[in-house]
CSV table of C-alpha atoms and ligand atoms in Angstrom, one decimal:
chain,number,residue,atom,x,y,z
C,71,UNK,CA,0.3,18.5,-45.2
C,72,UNK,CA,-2.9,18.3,-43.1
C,73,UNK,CA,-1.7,15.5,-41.2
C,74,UNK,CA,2.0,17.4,-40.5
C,75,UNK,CA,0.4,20.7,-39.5
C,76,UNK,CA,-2.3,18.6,-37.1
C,77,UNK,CA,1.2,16.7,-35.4
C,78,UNK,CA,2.9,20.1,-35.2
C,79,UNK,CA,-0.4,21.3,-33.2
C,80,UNK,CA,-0.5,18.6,-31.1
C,81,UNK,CA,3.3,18.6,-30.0
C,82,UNK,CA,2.9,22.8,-29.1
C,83,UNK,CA,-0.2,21.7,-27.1
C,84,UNK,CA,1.8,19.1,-25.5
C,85,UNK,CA,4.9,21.7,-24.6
C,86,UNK,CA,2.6,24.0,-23.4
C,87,UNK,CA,1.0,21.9,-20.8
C,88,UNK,CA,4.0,20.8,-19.5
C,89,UNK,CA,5.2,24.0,-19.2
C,90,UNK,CA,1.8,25.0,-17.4
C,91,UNK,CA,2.0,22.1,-15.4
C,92,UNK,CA,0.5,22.2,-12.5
C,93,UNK,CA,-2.1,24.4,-13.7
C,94,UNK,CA,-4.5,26.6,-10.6
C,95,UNK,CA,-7.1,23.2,-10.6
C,96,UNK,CA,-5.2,20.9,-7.5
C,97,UNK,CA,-4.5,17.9,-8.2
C,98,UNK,CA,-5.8,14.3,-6.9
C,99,UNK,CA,-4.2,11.3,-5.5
C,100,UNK,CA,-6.5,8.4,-5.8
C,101,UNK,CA,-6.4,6.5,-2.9
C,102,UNK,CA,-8.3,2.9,-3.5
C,103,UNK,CA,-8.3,2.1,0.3
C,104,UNK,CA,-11.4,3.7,2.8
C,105,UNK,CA,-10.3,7.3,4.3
C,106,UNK,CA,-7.9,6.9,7.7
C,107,UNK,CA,-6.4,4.0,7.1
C,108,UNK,CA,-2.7,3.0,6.1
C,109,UNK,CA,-2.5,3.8,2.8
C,110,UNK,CA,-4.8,7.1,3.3
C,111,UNK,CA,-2.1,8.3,6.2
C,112,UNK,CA,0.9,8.1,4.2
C,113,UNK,CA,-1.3,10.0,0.8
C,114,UNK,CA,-2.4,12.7,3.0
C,115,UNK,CA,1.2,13.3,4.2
C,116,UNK,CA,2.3,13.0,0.8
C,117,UNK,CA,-0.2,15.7,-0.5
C,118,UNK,CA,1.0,17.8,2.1
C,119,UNK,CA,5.3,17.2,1.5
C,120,UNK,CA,4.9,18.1,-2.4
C,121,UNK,CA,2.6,21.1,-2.4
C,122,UNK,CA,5.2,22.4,-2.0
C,123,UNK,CA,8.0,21.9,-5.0
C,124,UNK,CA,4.8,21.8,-6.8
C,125,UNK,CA,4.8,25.5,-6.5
C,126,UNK,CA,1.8,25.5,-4.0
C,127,UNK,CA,-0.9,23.5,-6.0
C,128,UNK,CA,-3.7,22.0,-3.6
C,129,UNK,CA,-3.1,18.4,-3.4
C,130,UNK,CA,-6.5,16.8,-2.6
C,131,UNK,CA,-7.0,13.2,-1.7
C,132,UNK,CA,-9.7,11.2,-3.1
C,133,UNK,CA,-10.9,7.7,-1.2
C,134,UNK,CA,-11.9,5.5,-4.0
C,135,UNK,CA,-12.4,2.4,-2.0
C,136,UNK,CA,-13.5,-1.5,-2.5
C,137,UNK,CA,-12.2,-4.6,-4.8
C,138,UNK,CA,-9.2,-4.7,-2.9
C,139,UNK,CA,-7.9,-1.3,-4.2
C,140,UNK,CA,-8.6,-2.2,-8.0
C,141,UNK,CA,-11.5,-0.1,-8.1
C,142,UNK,CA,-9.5,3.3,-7.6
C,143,UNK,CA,-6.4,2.1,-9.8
C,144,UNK,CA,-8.9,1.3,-12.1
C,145,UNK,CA,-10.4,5.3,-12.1
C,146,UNK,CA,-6.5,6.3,-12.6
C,147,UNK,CA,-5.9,4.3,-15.3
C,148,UNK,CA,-9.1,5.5,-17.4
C,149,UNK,CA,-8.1,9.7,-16.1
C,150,UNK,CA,-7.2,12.1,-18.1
C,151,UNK,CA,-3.5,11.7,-18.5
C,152,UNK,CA,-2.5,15.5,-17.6
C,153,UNK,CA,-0.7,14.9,-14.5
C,154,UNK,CA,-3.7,16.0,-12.2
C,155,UNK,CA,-5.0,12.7,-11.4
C,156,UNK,CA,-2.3,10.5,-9.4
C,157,UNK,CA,-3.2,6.9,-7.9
C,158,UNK,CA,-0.9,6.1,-4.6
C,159,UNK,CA,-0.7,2.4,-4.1
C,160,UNK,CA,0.7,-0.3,-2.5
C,161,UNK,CA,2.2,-3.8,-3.1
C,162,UNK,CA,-1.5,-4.5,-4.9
C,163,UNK,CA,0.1,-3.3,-7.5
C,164,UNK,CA,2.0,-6.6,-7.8
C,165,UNK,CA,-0.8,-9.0,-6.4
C,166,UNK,CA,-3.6,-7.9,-8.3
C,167,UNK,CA,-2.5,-9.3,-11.9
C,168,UNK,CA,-1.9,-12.6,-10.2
C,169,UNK,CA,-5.3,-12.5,-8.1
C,170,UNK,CA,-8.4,-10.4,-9.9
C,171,UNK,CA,-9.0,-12.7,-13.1
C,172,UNK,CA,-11.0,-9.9,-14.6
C,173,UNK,CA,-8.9,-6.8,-14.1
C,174,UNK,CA,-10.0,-4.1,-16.4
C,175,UNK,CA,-6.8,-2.1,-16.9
C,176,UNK,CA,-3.1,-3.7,-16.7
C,177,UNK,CA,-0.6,-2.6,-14.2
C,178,UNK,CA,2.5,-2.8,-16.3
C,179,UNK,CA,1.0,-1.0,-19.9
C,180,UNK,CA,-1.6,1.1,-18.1
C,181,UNK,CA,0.1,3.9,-16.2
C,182,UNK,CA,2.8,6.0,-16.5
C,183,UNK,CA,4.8,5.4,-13.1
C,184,UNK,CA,6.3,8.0,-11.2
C,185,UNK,CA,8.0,6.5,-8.4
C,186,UNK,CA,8.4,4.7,-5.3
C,187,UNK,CA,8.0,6.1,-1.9
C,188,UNK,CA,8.4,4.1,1.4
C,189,UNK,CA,8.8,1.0,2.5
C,190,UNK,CA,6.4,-0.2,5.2
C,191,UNK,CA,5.9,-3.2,7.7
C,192,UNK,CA,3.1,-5.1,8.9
C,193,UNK,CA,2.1,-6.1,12.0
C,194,UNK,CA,-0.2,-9.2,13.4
C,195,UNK,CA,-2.7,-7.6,16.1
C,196,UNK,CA,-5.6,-9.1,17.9
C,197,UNK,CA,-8.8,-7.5,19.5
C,198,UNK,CA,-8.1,-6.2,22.6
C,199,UNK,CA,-10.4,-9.0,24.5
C,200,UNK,CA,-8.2,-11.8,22.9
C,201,UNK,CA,-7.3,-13.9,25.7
C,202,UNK,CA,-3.3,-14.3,24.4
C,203,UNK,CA,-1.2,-11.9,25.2
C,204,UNK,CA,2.3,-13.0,23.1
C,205,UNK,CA,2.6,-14.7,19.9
C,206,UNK,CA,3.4,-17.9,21.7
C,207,UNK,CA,-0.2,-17.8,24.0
C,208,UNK,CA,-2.1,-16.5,20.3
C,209,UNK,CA,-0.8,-19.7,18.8
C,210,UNK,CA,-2.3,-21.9,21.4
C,211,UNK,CA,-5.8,-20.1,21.3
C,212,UNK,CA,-5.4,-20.3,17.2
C,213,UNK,CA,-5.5,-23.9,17.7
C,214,UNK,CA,-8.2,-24.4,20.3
C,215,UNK,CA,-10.5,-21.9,18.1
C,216,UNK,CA,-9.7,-23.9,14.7
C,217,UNK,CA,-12.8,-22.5,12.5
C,218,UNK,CA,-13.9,-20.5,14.5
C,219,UNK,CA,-11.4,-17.4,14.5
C,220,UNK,CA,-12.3,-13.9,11.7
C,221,UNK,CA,-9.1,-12.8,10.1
C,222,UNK,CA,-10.1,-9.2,8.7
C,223,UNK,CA,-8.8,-7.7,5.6
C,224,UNK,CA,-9.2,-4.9,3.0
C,225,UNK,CA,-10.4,-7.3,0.3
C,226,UNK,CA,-8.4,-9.9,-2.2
C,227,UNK,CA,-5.4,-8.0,-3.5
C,228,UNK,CA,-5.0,-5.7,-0.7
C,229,UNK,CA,-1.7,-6.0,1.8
C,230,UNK,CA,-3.3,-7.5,4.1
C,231,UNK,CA,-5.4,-10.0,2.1
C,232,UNK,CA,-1.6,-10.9,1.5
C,233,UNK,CA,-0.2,-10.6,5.3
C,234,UNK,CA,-3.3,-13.2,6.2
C,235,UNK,CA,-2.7,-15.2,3.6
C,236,UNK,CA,1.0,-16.0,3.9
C,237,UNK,CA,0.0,-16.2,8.0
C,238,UNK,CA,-2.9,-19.3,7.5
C,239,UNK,CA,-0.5,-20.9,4.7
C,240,UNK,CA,2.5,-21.1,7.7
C,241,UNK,CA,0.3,-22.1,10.2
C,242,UNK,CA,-1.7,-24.5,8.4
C,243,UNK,CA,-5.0,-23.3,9.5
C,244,UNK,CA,-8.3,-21.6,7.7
C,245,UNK,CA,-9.6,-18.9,8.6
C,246,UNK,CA,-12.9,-16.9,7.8
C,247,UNK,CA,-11.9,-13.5,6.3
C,248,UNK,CA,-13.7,-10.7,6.5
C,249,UNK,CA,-12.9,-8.3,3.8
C,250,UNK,CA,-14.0,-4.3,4.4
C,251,UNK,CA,-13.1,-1.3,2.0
C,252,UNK,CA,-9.7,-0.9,4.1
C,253,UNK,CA,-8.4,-1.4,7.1
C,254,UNK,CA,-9.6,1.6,8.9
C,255,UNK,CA,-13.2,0.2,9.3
C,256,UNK,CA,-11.5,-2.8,9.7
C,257,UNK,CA,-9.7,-2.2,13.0
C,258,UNK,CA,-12.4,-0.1,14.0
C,259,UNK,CA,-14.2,-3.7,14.0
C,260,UNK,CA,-11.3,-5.3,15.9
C,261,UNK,CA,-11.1,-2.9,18.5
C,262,UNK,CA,-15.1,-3.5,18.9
C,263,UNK,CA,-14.6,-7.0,18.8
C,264,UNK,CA,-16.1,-8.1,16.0
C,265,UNK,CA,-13.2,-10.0,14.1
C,266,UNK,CA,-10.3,-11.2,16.0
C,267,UNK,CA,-7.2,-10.8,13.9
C,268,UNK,CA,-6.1,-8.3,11.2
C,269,UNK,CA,-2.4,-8.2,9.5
C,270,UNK,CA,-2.3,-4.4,8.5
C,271,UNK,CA,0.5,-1.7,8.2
C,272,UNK,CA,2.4,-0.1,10.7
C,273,UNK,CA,1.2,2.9,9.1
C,274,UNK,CA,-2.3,2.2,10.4
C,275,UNK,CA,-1.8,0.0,13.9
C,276,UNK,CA,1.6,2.4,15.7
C,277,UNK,CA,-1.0,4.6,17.5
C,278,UNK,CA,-3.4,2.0,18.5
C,279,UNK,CA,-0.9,-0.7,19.8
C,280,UNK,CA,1.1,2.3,21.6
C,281,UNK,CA,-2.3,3.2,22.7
C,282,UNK,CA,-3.1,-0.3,23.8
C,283,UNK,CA,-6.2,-0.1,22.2
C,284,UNK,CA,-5.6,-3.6,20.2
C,285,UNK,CA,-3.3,-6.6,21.3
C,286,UNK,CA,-0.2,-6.5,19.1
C,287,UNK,CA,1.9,-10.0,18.4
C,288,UNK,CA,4.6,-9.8,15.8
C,289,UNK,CA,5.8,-8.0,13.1
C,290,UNK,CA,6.0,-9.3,9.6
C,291,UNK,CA,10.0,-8.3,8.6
C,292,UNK,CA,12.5,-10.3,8.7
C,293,UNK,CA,14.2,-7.8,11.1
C,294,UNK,CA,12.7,-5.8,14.7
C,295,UNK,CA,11.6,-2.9,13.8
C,296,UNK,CA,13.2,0.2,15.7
C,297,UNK,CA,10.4,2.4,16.0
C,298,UNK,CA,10.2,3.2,20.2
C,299,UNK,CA,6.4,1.8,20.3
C,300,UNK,CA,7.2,-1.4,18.1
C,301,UNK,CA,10.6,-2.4,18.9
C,302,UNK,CA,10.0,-5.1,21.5
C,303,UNK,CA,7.4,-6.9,19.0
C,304,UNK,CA,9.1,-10.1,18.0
C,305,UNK,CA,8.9,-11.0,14.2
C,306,UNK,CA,7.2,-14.5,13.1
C,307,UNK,CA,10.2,-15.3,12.0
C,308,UNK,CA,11.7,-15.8,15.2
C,309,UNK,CA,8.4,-16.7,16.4
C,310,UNK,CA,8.7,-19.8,14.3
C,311,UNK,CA,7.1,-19.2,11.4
C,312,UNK,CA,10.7,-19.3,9.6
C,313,UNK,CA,11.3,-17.6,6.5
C,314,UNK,CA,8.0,-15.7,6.9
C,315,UNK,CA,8.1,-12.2,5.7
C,316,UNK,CA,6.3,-9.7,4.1
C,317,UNK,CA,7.4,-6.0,3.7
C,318,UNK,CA,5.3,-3.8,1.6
C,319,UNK,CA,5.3,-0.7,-0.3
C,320,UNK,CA,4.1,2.6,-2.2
C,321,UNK,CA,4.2,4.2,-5.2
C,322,UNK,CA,3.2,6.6,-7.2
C,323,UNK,CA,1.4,6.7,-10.9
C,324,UNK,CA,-0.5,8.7,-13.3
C,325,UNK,CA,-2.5,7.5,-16.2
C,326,UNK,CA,-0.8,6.2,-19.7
C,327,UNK,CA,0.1,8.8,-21.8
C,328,UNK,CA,0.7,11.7,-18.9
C,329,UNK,CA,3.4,13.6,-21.0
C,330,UNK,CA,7.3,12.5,-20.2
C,331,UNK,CA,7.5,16.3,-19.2
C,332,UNK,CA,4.3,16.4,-16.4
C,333,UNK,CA,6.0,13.0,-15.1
C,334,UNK,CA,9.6,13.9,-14.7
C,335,UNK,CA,8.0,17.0,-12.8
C,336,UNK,CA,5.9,14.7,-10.3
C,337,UNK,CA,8.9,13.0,-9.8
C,338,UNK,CA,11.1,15.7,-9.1
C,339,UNK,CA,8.3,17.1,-6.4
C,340,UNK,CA,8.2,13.6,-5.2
C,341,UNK,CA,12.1,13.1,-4.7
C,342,UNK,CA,12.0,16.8,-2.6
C,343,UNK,CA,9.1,15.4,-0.8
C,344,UNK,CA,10.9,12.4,0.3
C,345,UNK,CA,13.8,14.9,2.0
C,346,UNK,CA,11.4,16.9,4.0
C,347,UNK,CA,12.3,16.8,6.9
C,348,UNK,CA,9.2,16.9,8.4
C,349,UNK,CA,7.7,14.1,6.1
C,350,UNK,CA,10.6,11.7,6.7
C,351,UNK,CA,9.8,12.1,10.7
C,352,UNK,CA,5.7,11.2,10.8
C,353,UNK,CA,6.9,8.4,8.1
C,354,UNK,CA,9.6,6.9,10.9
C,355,UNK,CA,7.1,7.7,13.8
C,356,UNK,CA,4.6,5.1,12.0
C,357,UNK,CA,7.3,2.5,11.2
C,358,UNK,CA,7.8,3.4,7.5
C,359,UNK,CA,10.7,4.3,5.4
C,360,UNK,CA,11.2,6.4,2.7
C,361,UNK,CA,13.4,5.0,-0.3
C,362,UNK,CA,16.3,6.7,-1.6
C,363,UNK,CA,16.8,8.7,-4.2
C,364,UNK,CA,17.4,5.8,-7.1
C,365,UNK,CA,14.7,4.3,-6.2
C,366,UNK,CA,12.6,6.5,-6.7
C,367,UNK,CA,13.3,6.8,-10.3
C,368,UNK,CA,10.4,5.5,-12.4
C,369,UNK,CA,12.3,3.0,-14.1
C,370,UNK,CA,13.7,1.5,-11.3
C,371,UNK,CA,10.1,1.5,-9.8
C,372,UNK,CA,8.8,-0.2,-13.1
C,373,UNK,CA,11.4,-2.7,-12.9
C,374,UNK,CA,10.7,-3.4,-9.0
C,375,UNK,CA,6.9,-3.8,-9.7
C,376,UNK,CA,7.6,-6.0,-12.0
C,377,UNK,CA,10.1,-8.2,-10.0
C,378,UNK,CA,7.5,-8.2,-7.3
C,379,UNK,CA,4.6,-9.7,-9.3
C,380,UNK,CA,7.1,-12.3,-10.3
C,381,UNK,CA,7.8,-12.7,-6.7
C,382,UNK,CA,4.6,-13.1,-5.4
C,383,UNK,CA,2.7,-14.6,-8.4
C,384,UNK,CA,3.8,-18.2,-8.0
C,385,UNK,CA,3.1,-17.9,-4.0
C,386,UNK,CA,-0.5,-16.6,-5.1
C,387,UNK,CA,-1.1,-19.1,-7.5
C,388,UNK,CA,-0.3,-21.9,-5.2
C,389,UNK,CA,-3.1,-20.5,-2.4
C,390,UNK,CA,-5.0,-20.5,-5.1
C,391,UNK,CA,-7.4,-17.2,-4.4
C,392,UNK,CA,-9.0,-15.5,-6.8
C,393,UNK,CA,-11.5,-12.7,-7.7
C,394,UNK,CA,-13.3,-12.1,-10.2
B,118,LIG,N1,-3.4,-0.9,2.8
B,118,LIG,C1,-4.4,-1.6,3.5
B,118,LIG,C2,-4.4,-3.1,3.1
B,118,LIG,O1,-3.9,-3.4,2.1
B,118,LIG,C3,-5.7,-1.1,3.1
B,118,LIG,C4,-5.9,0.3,3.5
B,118,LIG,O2,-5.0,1.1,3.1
B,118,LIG,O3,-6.9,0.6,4.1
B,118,LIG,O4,-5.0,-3.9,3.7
């Protein structure tokens, strides 16, 4: 009788917080990635897009950087699962199982997802003092500069640990990587010259190759991309490096056991922020896209993450990098 009246508690305590949901406290999207970089952009813009069919509640973003974004999926998954701790990651998600041997929570058990949100490009840019200025001249430079050239990224697991990864394997050349706690100090580094290469998302590198402040050379999708200040980039694909392709993408989660009700309610604000107008137009100025309505649907998401790490975990395994 104990036990039944305990349950019977609990369930009420559950209904009533998903009926309060969002309560006056704002809520936090974890980004794992330093503050002004790609992953940061598209959060903040988020935050902003569902504040609204969130009924107003402050969305706060919260830069919990290093490890190559397990760190700060690693504070999500330990949160209190009440819906006001969200993690906004990328295609880590699917890398990290296959790269950090010691990962202390597990990507497909440990969160409750609640969708997808864009899908973004990468692009290959040099420091502005590189002495190519197209893919093919970089190529020829690579190759006179064998072990000597710094290939930046934002630590194993991260995008463009990936991007760099997949670029040496094609090429057949090693390169010393530099890993920072994103890619904004990172191209802050390349634009002062201090590394030479970096692979990072469109999200991050649109304003500074439109502003000519870094040397841009390809894009990483199989396709051109459309957006006015990247559409004459060829990909490395055409470039030569054939089959070569990496597209990532976001999504959003909150901790295991977030209650079905507080979920389908982040979701819901998620799916209106993904039709604002106003969102959908910063996303397409920075080369992203955001993903249709199905797609957005957790299970869908769940079942993409896990096609991904299937996807990428062979290719991983065979470069044969690994953290700790
Ligand atoms: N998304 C970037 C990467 O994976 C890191 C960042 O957002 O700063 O390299």
């Amino acid at each position: 009788m104990k036990r039944l009246l305990l349950l019977a508690a609990a369930v009420t305590a559950m209904a009533a917080q998903a009926q309060s949901f969002p309560g006056p406290k704002p809520i936090t999207i974890v980004v794992p990635f330093a503050a002004g970089g790609p992953t940061d952009r598209v959060a903040r813009d988020l935050a902003e897009a569902m504040r609204k069919p969130l009924g107003g509640v402050i969305l706060v973003v919260d830069n919990a950087a290093g490890a190559g974004g397990s760190i700060g999926a690693n504070k999500v998954a330990k949160a209190t699962a009440d819906g006001h701790t969200l993690l906004l990651h990328h295609i880590g998600m699917a890398t990290m199982p296959t790269l950090v041997r010691n990962l202390p929570f597990k990507v497909e058990t440990d969160f409750e997802y609640v969708g997808m949100v864009n899908d973004v490009p990468m692009t290959l840019i040099g420091r502005p003092s590189l002495p190519a200025s197209n893919y093919k001249e970089l190529t020829a430079w690579i190759n006179e500069n064998k072990g000597k050239i710094n290939l930046g990224n934002a630590g194993i697991g991260a995008a463009s640990h990936l991007c760099g990864l997949m670029f040496q394997n094609a090429l057949k050349v090693d390169m010393t990587t530099v890993p920072y706690k994103g890619t904004a100090p990172a191209i802050t580094d390349l634009i002062g010259g201090q590394i030479d290469l970096l692979c990072d998302q469109t999200t991050n590198t649109t304003s500074q190759i439109e502003g000519k402040k870094v040397k841009a050379y390809a894009v990483t999708t199989s396709k051109r991309l459309t957006t006015p200040a990247l559409k004459d980039l060829p990909t490395l694909n055409e470039s030569g490096l054939k089959g070569f392709e990496v597209t990532i993408w976001h999504g959003l989660y909150a901790p295991k056991g977030t209650p079905a009700d507080v979920v389908a309610k982040l979701n819901v604000a998620l799916k209106a922020a993904l039709k604002d107008p106003d969102f959908i137009k910063k996303q397409e100025g920075l080369g992203a896209v955001v993903v249709n309505d199905k797609r957005v649907e957790p299970a869908e998401h769940k079942k993409f993450v896990a096609a991904e790490i299937a996807k990428w975990s062979p290719v991983l395994k065979a470069a044969g990098v690994y953290a700790d």
